[in-house]
Amino acid sequence: MLLNSYDRTLVIKQISSEDVADMHNILSEYHQHIVKCHGSTLLPQFLGMYRVSVDSEETYLIVMRNMFSHRLLVHRKYDLKGSLVAREASDKERGKELPTFKDMDFRNNMQKVYVTDEQKEKFMEKLNRDVEFLVRLKIMDYSLLLGIHDVGRAERDEEEGEEVSNEEDPDAENGLAGAAVGSYGTSPEGIAGYMSCCKPLGPGEFDPYVDVYAIGNCPGAPQREVYFMGLIDAGAEISTVHPEQYAKRFRDFISNIFA
């Protein structure tokens, strides 16, 4: 998975021909779901799918929004499925610059997401709506990808003159810009055009039109943080439960990640 080298708002992923067939089977339902919820979703936002032919060899590419920020560095990352069975990062994973921690790590680290009651309610409404859609399609093994930007740490790094950059992710409120959002749309070209006229943003600030998966911490939180949360299909593990059971377990777990 490659991040767009210009503004890092997009993710370009190579997929197999089998994946293309699977996507064609669900795209009509996916489109109806996105329209029905007016684009307010935690699901991956697909912006385009392309077939590239070079020397008679075909490559399929899919373009999505980056769930993480184009400018706010993610300092901690979790992949949460709602199960504690074999859900802990390996020693090899922990040795990476930006490890992907799991459900047991989240609990052992006493990690919490600090948002207002209103923010939590809106988030859970999105989550429940999206999960119900996945249940209808009998899709399981999805996860909540949670990335955490530590504002204080970012400020210290900037003061010390450290140049830090996000490792390319193997998976994928406050500072409003001055342009008219509706005039650009959600295409890759529209997003790039919108960003080119944005005002500078301060520490921990983000543009909700661009960072659509971001939520800022609530007043009184122990740390200044920005949370990036979206649904992904890890596809690496086999579930032993039915879609309805998986969904209930998942939603129950996610509802308790908040402080």
C-alpha atoms as a PDB file:
ATOM      1  CA  MET A   1       0.000   0.000   0.000  1.00  0.00           C
ATOM      2  CA  LEU A   2       1.507   3.306  -1.065  1.00  0.00           C
ATOM      3  CA  LEU A   3       0.738   6.746   0.278  1.00  0.00           C
ATOM      4  CA  ASN A   4       0.335   9.532  -2.242  1.00  0.00           C
ATOM      5  CA  SER A   5       3.724  11.246  -2.389  1.00  0.00           C
ATOM      6  CA  TYR A   6       2.299  14.727  -2.915  1.00  0.00           C
ATOM      7  CA  ASP A   7      -0.074  15.290  -0.021  1.00  0.00           C
ATOM      8  CA  ARG A   8      -0.536  11.833   1.608  1.00  0.00           C
ATOM      9  CA  THR A   9      -4.321  12.170   1.543  1.00  0.00           C
ATOM     10  CA  LEU A  10      -4.737   9.143  -0.715  1.00  0.00           C
ATOM     11  CA  VAL A  11      -3.775   5.478  -0.504  1.00  0.00           C
ATOM     12  CA  ILE A  12      -3.047   3.488  -3.664  1.00  0.00           C
ATOM     13  CA  LYS A  13      -3.255  -0.279  -3.256  1.00  0.00           C
ATOM     14  CA  GLN A  14      -2.549  -3.041  -5.747  1.00  0.00           C
ATOM     15  CA  ILE A  15      -5.260  -5.720  -5.764  1.00  0.00           C
ATOM     16  CA  SER A  16      -5.642  -9.091  -7.449  1.00  0.00           C
ATOM     17  CA  SER A  17      -8.097  -9.961 -10.186  1.00  0.00           C
ATOM     18  CA  GLU A  18     -10.010 -12.027  -7.608  1.00  0.00           C
ATOM     19  CA  ASP A  19     -10.313  -8.941  -5.418  1.00  0.00           C
ATOM     20  CA  VAL A  20     -11.652  -6.997  -8.389  1.00  0.00           C
ATOM     21  CA  ALA A  21     -14.379  -9.607  -8.917  1.00  0.00           C
ATOM     22  CA  ASP A  22     -15.304  -9.471  -5.222  1.00  0.00           C
ATOM     23  CA  MET A  23     -15.459  -5.672  -5.314  1.00  0.00           C
ATOM     24  CA  HIS A  24     -17.740  -5.669  -8.345  1.00  0.00           C
ATOM     25  CA  ASN A  25     -20.115  -7.898  -6.379  1.00  0.00           C
ATOM     26  CA  ILE A  26     -20.434  -5.430  -3.495  1.00  0.00           C
ATOM     27  CA  LEU A  27     -19.915  -2.025  -5.130  1.00  0.00           C
ATOM     28  CA  SER A  28     -23.577  -1.432  -5.928  1.00  0.00           C
ATOM     29  CA  GLU A  29     -24.597  -2.189  -2.333  1.00  0.00           C
ATOM     30  CA  TYR A  30     -21.664  -0.142  -1.045  1.00  0.00           C
ATOM     31  CA  HIS A  31     -22.687   2.835  -3.199  1.00  0.00           C
ATOM     32  CA  GLN A  32     -26.271   2.662  -1.969  1.00  0.00           C
ATOM     33  CA  HIS A  33     -25.045   2.542   1.636  1.00  0.00           C
ATOM     34  CA  ILE A  34     -22.748   5.556   1.186  1.00  0.00           C
ATOM     35  CA  VAL A  35     -25.533   7.571  -0.460  1.00  0.00           C
ATOM     36  CA  LYS A  36     -28.027   6.606   2.239  1.00  0.00           C
ATOM     37  CA  CYS A  37     -25.706   7.738   5.034  1.00  0.00           C
ATOM     38  CA  HIS A  38     -24.709  10.890   3.069  1.00  0.00           C
ATOM     39  CA  GLY A  39     -21.040   9.878   3.071  1.00  0.00           C
ATOM     40  CA  SER A  40     -20.903   9.770   6.878  1.00  0.00           C
ATOM     41  CA  THR A  41     -19.156   6.431   7.270  1.00  0.00           C
ATOM     42  CA  LEU A  42     -16.232   4.676   8.948  1.00  0.00           C
ATOM     43  CA  LEU A  43     -15.818   2.318   5.991  1.00  0.00           C
ATOM     44  CA  PRO A  44     -12.953   2.789   3.527  1.00  0.00           C
ATOM     45  CA  GLN A  45     -13.796   5.522   1.045  1.00  0.00           C
ATOM     46  CA  PHE A  46     -13.094   4.215  -2.449  1.00  0.00           C
ATOM     47  CA  LEU A  47     -12.331   6.988  -4.923  1.00  0.00           C
ATOM     48  CA  GLY A  48     -11.334   5.040  -8.003  1.00  0.00           C
ATOM     49  CA  MET A  49     -10.322   1.669  -9.435  1.00  0.00           C
ATOM     50  CA  TYR A  50      -7.936   1.357 -12.383  1.00  0.00           C
ATOM     51  CA  ARG A  51      -6.522  -1.302 -14.663  1.00  0.00           C
ATOM     52  CA  VAL A  52      -3.019  -0.648 -16.000  1.00  0.00           C
ATOM     53  CA  SER A  53      -1.624  -2.752 -18.853  1.00  0.00           C
ATOM     54  CA  VAL A  54       2.135  -2.894 -19.440  1.00  0.00           C
ATOM     55  CA  ASP A  55       3.586  -5.428 -21.913  1.00  0.00           C
ATOM     56  CA  SER A  56       0.298  -7.387 -21.851  1.00  0.00           C
ATOM     57  CA  GLU A  57       0.512  -7.690 -18.068  1.00  0.00           C
ATOM     58  CA  GLU A  58      -2.444  -6.206 -16.207  1.00  0.00           C
ATOM     59  CA  THR A  59      -2.251  -4.571 -12.803  1.00  0.00           C
ATOM     60  CA  TYR A  60      -5.287  -3.474 -10.813  1.00  0.00           C
ATOM     61  CA  LEU A  61      -5.089  -0.467  -8.539  1.00  0.00           C
ATOM     62  CA  ILE A  62      -7.606   0.963  -6.106  1.00  0.00           C
ATOM     63  CA  VAL A  63      -7.485   4.514  -4.745  1.00  0.00           C
ATOM     64  CA  MET A  64      -8.855   5.277  -1.272  1.00  0.00           C
ATOM     65  CA  ARG A  65      -8.755   8.061   1.245  1.00  0.00           C
ATOM     66  CA  ASN A  66      -5.984   7.702   3.779  1.00  0.00           C
ATOM     67  CA  MET A  67      -7.577   6.944   7.162  1.00  0.00           C
ATOM     68  CA  PHE A  68      -4.675   8.683   8.840  1.00  0.00           C
ATOM     69  CA  SER A  69      -3.676  12.324   8.446  1.00  0.00           C
ATOM     70  CA  HIS A  70      -1.646  13.923   5.693  1.00  0.00           C
ATOM     71  CA  ARG A  71       0.079  16.145   8.283  1.00  0.00           C
ATOM     72  CA  LEU A  72      -0.475  14.866  11.845  1.00  0.00           C
ATOM     73  CA  LEU A  73       1.937  12.046  12.655  1.00  0.00           C
ATOM     74  CA  VAL A  74       0.407   8.925  14.184  1.00  0.00           C
ATOM     75  CA  HIS A  75       2.374   7.920  17.290  1.00  0.00           C
ATOM     76  CA  ARG A  76       0.408   4.813  18.375  1.00  0.00           C
ATOM     77  CA  LYS A  77      -1.703   2.417  16.333  1.00  0.00           C
ATOM     78  CA  TYR A  78      -4.193  -0.302  17.226  1.00  0.00           C
ATOM     79  CA  ASP A  79      -6.079  -2.920  15.206  1.00  0.00           C
ATOM     80  CA  LEU A  80      -9.148  -3.841  17.298  1.00  0.00           C
ATOM     81  CA  LYS A  81     -11.428  -6.796  16.501  1.00  0.00           C
ATOM     82  CA  GLY A  82     -13.288  -7.143  19.782  1.00  0.00           C
ATOM     83  CA  SER A  83     -11.598 -10.372  20.881  1.00  0.00           C
ATOM     84  CA  LEU A  84      -8.800 -10.999  23.383  1.00  0.00           C
ATOM     85  CA  VAL A  85      -7.937 -14.471  22.036  1.00  0.00           C
ATOM     86  CA  ALA A  86      -4.499 -14.388  20.365  1.00  0.00           C
ATOM     87  CA  ARG A  87      -4.914 -10.633  19.956  1.00  0.00           C
ATOM     88  CA  GLU A  88      -1.532  -9.326  21.077  1.00  0.00           C
ATOM     89  CA  ALA A  89       1.279  -7.812  19.021  1.00  0.00           C
ATOM     90  CA  SER A  90       4.220 -10.157  18.439  1.00  0.00           C
ATOM     91  CA  ASP A  91       7.757  -9.326  19.533  1.00  0.00           C
ATOM     92  CA  LYS A  92       8.646  -8.784  15.875  1.00  0.00           C
ATOM     93  CA  GLU A  93       5.764  -6.334  15.466  1.00  0.00           C
ATOM     94  CA  ARG A  94       6.750  -4.462  18.633  1.00  0.00           C
ATOM     95  CA  GLY A  95      10.210  -3.907  17.170  1.00  0.00           C
ATOM     96  CA  LYS A  96       8.836  -1.799  14.309  1.00  0.00           C
ATOM     97  CA  GLU A  97       9.003   1.996  14.275  1.00  0.00           C
ATOM     98  CA  LEU A  98       5.194   2.160  14.358  1.00  0.00           C
ATOM     99  CA  PRO A  99       3.885  -1.175  15.687  1.00  0.00           C
ATOM    100  CA  THR A 100       0.286  -2.247  15.185  1.00  0.00           C
ATOM    101  CA  PHE A 101      -0.971  -3.188  18.640  1.00  0.00           C
ATOM    102  CA  LYS A 102      -4.090  -5.280  19.203  1.00  0.00           C
ATOM    103  CA  ASP A 103      -6.993  -5.753  21.598  1.00  0.00           C
ATOM    104  CA  MET A 104      -5.032  -7.275  24.481  1.00  0.00           C
ATOM    105  CA  ASP A 105      -2.370  -4.575  24.158  1.00  0.00           C
ATOM    106  CA  PHE A 106      -5.089  -1.909  24.263  1.00  0.00           C
ATOM    107  CA  ARG A 107      -6.360  -3.346  27.534  1.00  0.00           C
ATOM    108  CA  ASN A 108      -2.921  -3.946  29.054  1.00  0.00           C
ATOM    109  CA  ASN A 109      -1.796  -0.415  28.169  1.00  0.00           C
ATOM    110  CA  MET A 110      -4.946   0.926  29.867  1.00  0.00           C
ATOM    111  CA  GLN A 111      -5.499   2.912  26.683  1.00  0.00           C
ATOM    112  CA  LYS A 112      -8.660   4.996  26.381  1.00  0.00           C
ATOM    113  CA  VAL A 113     -10.170   7.341  23.805  1.00  0.00           C
ATOM    114  CA  TYR A 114     -11.133  10.672  25.377  1.00  0.00           C
ATOM    115  CA  VAL A 115     -13.992  12.335  23.502  1.00  0.00           C
ATOM    116  CA  THR A 116     -17.201  14.079  24.509  1.00  0.00           C
ATOM    117  CA  ASP A 117     -20.453  12.166  24.988  1.00  0.00           C
ATOM    118  CA  GLU A 118     -21.784  13.803  21.835  1.00  0.00           C
ATOM    119  CA  GLN A 119     -18.734  12.746  19.807  1.00  0.00           C
ATOM    120  CA  LYS A 120     -19.016   9.184  21.117  1.00  0.00           C
ATOM    121  CA  GLU A 121     -22.721   9.052  20.274  1.00  0.00           C
ATOM    122  CA  LYS A 122     -22.123  10.241  16.698  1.00  0.00           C
ATOM    123  CA  PHE A 123     -19.231   7.818  16.278  1.00  0.00           C
ATOM    124  CA  MET A 124     -21.263   4.836  17.532  1.00  0.00           C
ATOM    125  CA  GLU A 125     -24.139   5.792  15.224  1.00  0.00           C
ATOM    126  CA  LYS A 126     -21.740   5.576  12.268  1.00  0.00           C
ATOM    127  CA  LEU A 127     -20.232   2.338  13.562  1.00  0.00           C
ATOM    128  CA  ASN A 128     -23.599   0.643  14.117  1.00  0.00           C
ATOM    129  CA  ARG A 129     -24.856   1.694  10.687  1.00  0.00           C
ATOM    130  CA  ASP A 130     -21.713   0.421   8.949  1.00  0.00           C
ATOM    131  CA  VAL A 131     -21.616  -2.834  10.912  1.00  0.00           C
ATOM    132  CA  GLU A 132     -25.246  -3.555  10.047  1.00  0.00           C
ATOM    133  CA  PHE A 133     -24.291  -3.094   6.396  1.00  0.00           C
ATOM    134  CA  LEU A 134     -21.394  -5.570   6.777  1.00  0.00           C
ATOM    135  CA  VAL A 135     -23.682  -8.080   8.499  1.00  0.00           C
ATOM    136  CA  ARG A 136     -26.122  -7.909   5.559  1.00  0.00           C
ATOM    137  CA  LEU A 137     -23.246  -8.756   3.211  1.00  0.00           C
ATOM    138  CA  LYS A 138     -22.055 -11.495   5.620  1.00  0.00           C
ATOM    139  CA  ILE A 139     -18.635  -9.831   5.890  1.00  0.00           C
ATOM    140  CA  MET A 140     -16.609 -10.576   9.022  1.00  0.00           C
ATOM    141  CA  ASP A 141     -13.081 -10.229  10.395  1.00  0.00           C
ATOM    142  CA  TYR A 142     -13.200  -6.447  10.064  1.00  0.00           C
ATOM    143  CA  SER A 143     -11.337  -4.296  12.571  1.00  0.00           C
ATOM    144  CA  LEU A 144     -11.339  -0.785  13.913  1.00  0.00           C
ATOM    145  CA  LEU A 145      -8.075   0.869  12.948  1.00  0.00           C
ATOM    146  CA  LEU A 146      -7.200   3.430  15.636  1.00  0.00           C
ATOM    147  CA  GLY A 147      -4.338   5.865  15.167  1.00  0.00           C
ATOM    148  CA  ILE A 148      -3.399   8.317  17.924  1.00  0.00           C
ATOM    149  CA  HIS A 149      -1.594  11.613  17.381  1.00  0.00           C
ATOM    150  CA  ASP A 150       0.050  12.920  20.548  1.00  0.00           C
ATOM    151  CA  VAL A 151      -0.013  16.718  20.233  1.00  0.00           C
ATOM    152  CA  GLY A 152       2.446  17.349  23.056  1.00  0.00           C
ATOM    153  CA  ARG A 153       4.957  14.875  21.681  1.00  0.00           C
ATOM    154  CA  ALA A 154       4.651  16.407  18.208  1.00  0.00           C
ATOM    155  CA  GLU A 155       5.332  19.857  19.643  1.00  0.00           C
ATOM    156  CA  ARG A 156       8.406  18.593  21.510  1.00  0.00           C
ATOM    157  CA  ASP A 157       9.718  16.879  18.397  1.00  0.00           C
ATOM    158  CA  GLU A 158       9.250  20.075  16.403  1.00  0.00           C
ATOM    159  CA  GLU A 159      11.040  22.138  19.035  1.00  0.00           C
ATOM    160  CA  GLU A 160      13.950  19.711  19.045  1.00  0.00           C
ATOM    161  CA  GLY A 161      14.132  19.910  15.273  1.00  0.00           C
ATOM    162  CA  GLU A 162      13.537  16.205  14.779  1.00  0.00           C
ATOM    163  CA  GLU A 163      12.387  15.118  11.369  1.00  0.00           C
ATOM    164  CA  VAL A 164       9.959  12.250  11.832  1.00  0.00           C
ATOM    165  CA  SER A 165       7.774  10.618   9.223  1.00  0.00           C
ATOM    166  CA  ASN A 166       5.092   7.933   9.317  1.00  0.00           C
ATOM    167  CA  GLU A 167       6.068   4.442   8.282  1.00  0.00           C
ATOM    168  CA  GLU A 168       3.931   3.459   5.298  1.00  0.00           C
ATOM    169  CA  ASP A 169       0.866   1.798   6.799  1.00  0.00           C
ATOM    170  CA  PRO A 170       0.589  -1.851   5.717  1.00  0.00           C
ATOM    171  CA  ASP A 171      -3.118  -2.013   6.391  1.00  0.00           C
ATOM    172  CA  ALA A 172      -5.297   1.762   5.424  1.00  0.00           C
ATOM    173  CA  GLU A 173     -12.544  20.124  13.919  1.00  0.00           C
ATOM    174  CA  ASN A 174     -10.655  22.510  14.680  1.00  0.00           C
ATOM    175  CA  GLY A 175      -8.702  24.298  11.957  1.00  0.00           C
ATOM    176  CA  LEU A 176     -11.165  25.035   9.194  1.00  0.00           C
ATOM    177  CA  ALA A 177      -9.874  26.167   5.835  1.00  0.00           C
ATOM    178  CA  GLY A 178     -11.156  29.210   4.060  1.00  0.00           C
ATOM    179  CA  ALA A 179     -12.382  27.561   0.846  1.00  0.00           C
ATOM    180  CA  ALA A 180     -15.895  26.473   0.009  1.00  0.00           C
ATOM    181  CA  VAL A 181     -15.921  22.726   0.619  1.00  0.00           C
ATOM    182  CA  GLY A 182     -18.806  21.912  -1.693  1.00  0.00           C
ATOM    183  CA  SER A 183     -17.117  23.361  -4.764  1.00  0.00           C
ATOM    184  CA  TYR A 184     -14.394  20.697  -4.837  1.00  0.00           C
ATOM    185  CA  GLY A 185     -16.155  17.355  -4.289  1.00  0.00           C
ATOM    186  CA  THR A 186     -14.574  14.145  -3.022  1.00  0.00           C
ATOM    187  CA  SER A 187     -12.613  13.017  -6.092  1.00  0.00           C
ATOM    188  CA  PRO A 188      -8.790  12.793  -5.841  1.00  0.00           C
ATOM    189  CA  GLU A 189      -8.547  15.948  -7.976  1.00  0.00           C
ATOM    190  CA  GLY A 190     -11.111  17.766  -5.825  1.00  0.00           C
ATOM    191  CA  ILE A 191      -9.318  16.901  -2.597  1.00  0.00           C
ATOM    192  CA  ALA A 192      -5.965  18.065  -4.003  1.00  0.00           C
ATOM    193  CA  GLY A 193      -7.526  21.314  -5.260  1.00  0.00           C
ATOM    194  CA  TYR A 194      -9.148  21.994  -1.922  1.00  0.00           C
ATOM    195  CA  MET A 195      -5.902  21.402  -0.022  1.00  0.00           C
ATOM    196  CA  SER A 196      -3.941  23.786  -2.221  1.00  0.00           C
ATOM    197  CA  CYS A 197      -5.927  26.725  -0.845  1.00  0.00           C
ATOM    198  CA  CYS A 198      -6.009  25.718   2.827  1.00  0.00           C
ATOM    199  CA  LYS A 199      -4.864  28.029   5.582  1.00  0.00           C
ATOM    200  CA  PRO A 200      -1.966  26.854   7.776  1.00  0.00           C
ATOM    201  CA  LEU A 201      -3.107  24.755  10.728  1.00  0.00           C
ATOM    202  CA  GLY A 202      -1.670  24.853  14.240  1.00  0.00           C
ATOM    203  CA  PRO A 203      -0.505  21.952  16.457  1.00  0.00           C
ATOM    204  CA  GLY A 204      -3.175  19.290  16.758  1.00  0.00           C
ATOM    205  CA  GLU A 205      -5.539  21.085  14.360  1.00  0.00           C
ATOM    206  CA  PHE A 206      -7.029  19.371  11.345  1.00  0.00           C
ATOM    207  CA  ASP A 207      -9.487  20.024   8.567  1.00  0.00           C
ATOM    208  CA  PRO A 208     -12.474  17.652   8.941  1.00  0.00           C
ATOM    209  CA  TYR A 209     -13.102  17.813   5.181  1.00  0.00           C
ATOM    210  CA  VAL A 210      -9.694  16.238   4.538  1.00  0.00           C
ATOM    211  CA  ASP A 211      -9.122  14.234   7.737  1.00  0.00           C
ATOM    212  CA  VAL A 212     -12.603  12.713   7.694  1.00  0.00           C
ATOM    213  CA  TYR A 213     -11.716   9.965  10.189  1.00  0.00           C
ATOM    214  CA  ALA A 214     -10.313  12.355  12.827  1.00  0.00           C
ATOM    215  CA  ILE A 215     -11.759  13.271  16.227  1.00  0.00           C
ATOM    216  CA  GLY A 216     -10.096  15.639  18.714  1.00  0.00           C
ATOM    217  CA  ASN A 217      -9.926  14.881  22.425  1.00  0.00           C
ATOM    218  CA  CYS A 218     -12.509  16.324  24.809  1.00  0.00           C
ATOM    219  CA  PRO A 219     -11.774  19.170  27.262  1.00  0.00           C
ATOM    220  CA  GLY A 220     -10.139  17.887  30.433  1.00  0.00           C
ATOM    221  CA  ALA A 221      -8.542  14.853  28.799  1.00  0.00           C
ATOM    222  CA  PRO A 222      -5.242  13.768  30.422  1.00  0.00           C
ATOM    223  CA  GLN A 223      -3.388  14.358  27.137  1.00  0.00           C
ATOM    224  CA  ARG A 224      -3.935  16.400  24.016  1.00  0.00           C
ATOM    225  CA  GLU A 225      -4.633  13.825  21.317  1.00  0.00           C
ATOM    226  CA  VAL A 226      -6.264  13.413  17.934  1.00  0.00           C
ATOM    227  CA  TYR A 227      -7.839  10.050  17.126  1.00  0.00           C
ATOM    228  CA  PHE A 228      -8.168   8.558  13.650  1.00  0.00           C
ATOM    229  CA  MET A 229     -10.708   5.727  13.559  1.00  0.00           C
ATOM    230  CA  GLY A 230     -12.028   3.722  10.628  1.00  0.00           C
ATOM    231  CA  LEU A 231     -13.133   0.219   9.708  1.00  0.00           C
ATOM    232  CA  ILE A 232     -10.793  -2.049   7.775  1.00  0.00           C
ATOM    233  CA  ASP A 233     -10.944  -5.660   6.640  1.00  0.00           C
ATOM    234  CA  ALA A 234      -7.791  -7.323   7.864  1.00  0.00           C
ATOM    235  CA  GLY A 235      -8.704 -10.611   6.186  1.00  0.00           C
ATOM    236  CA  ALA A 236      -5.894 -12.492   7.925  1.00  0.00           C
ATOM    237  CA  GLU A 237      -7.886 -14.383  10.530  1.00  0.00           C
ATOM    238  CA  ILE A 238     -10.815 -16.786  10.406  1.00  0.00           C
ATOM    239  CA  SER A 239     -13.764 -16.112  12.681  1.00  0.00           C
ATOM    240  CA  THR A 240     -15.519 -19.024  14.409  1.00  0.00           C
ATOM    241  CA  VAL A 241     -18.741 -17.076  14.988  1.00  0.00           C
ATOM    242  CA  HIS A 242     -21.643 -15.997  12.779  1.00  0.00           C
ATOM    243  CA  PRO A 243     -21.784 -12.455  11.319  1.00  0.00           C
ATOM    244  CA  GLU A 244     -24.397 -11.320  13.875  1.00  0.00           C
ATOM    245  CA  GLN A 245     -22.353 -12.680  16.789  1.00  0.00           C
ATOM    246  CA  TYR A 246     -19.158 -11.154  15.412  1.00  0.00           C
ATOM    247  CA  ALA A 247     -20.901  -7.789  15.033  1.00  0.00           C
ATOM    248  CA  LYS A 248     -22.290  -7.819  18.580  1.00  0.00           C
ATOM    249  CA  ARG A 249     -18.936  -8.750  20.112  1.00  0.00           C
ATOM    250  CA  PHE A 250     -17.195  -6.103  18.035  1.00  0.00           C
ATOM    251  CA  ARG A 251     -19.655  -3.315  18.900  1.00  0.00           C
ATOM    252  CA  ASP A 252     -19.644  -4.194  22.606  1.00  0.00           C
ATOM    253  CA  PHE A 253     -15.857  -3.994  22.707  1.00  0.00           C
ATOM    254  CA  ILE A 254     -15.601  -0.756  20.735  1.00  0.00           C
ATOM    255  CA  SER A 255     -18.251   0.976  22.859  1.00  0.00           C
ATOM    256  CA  ASN A 256     -15.954   0.443  25.863  1.00  0.00           C
ATOM    257  CA  ILE A 257     -12.762   1.913  24.393  1.00  0.00           C
ATOM    258  CA  PHE A 258     -13.963   5.383  25.385  1.00  0.00           C
ATOM    259  CA  ALA A 259     -13.131   6.923  28.770  1.00  0.00           C
END
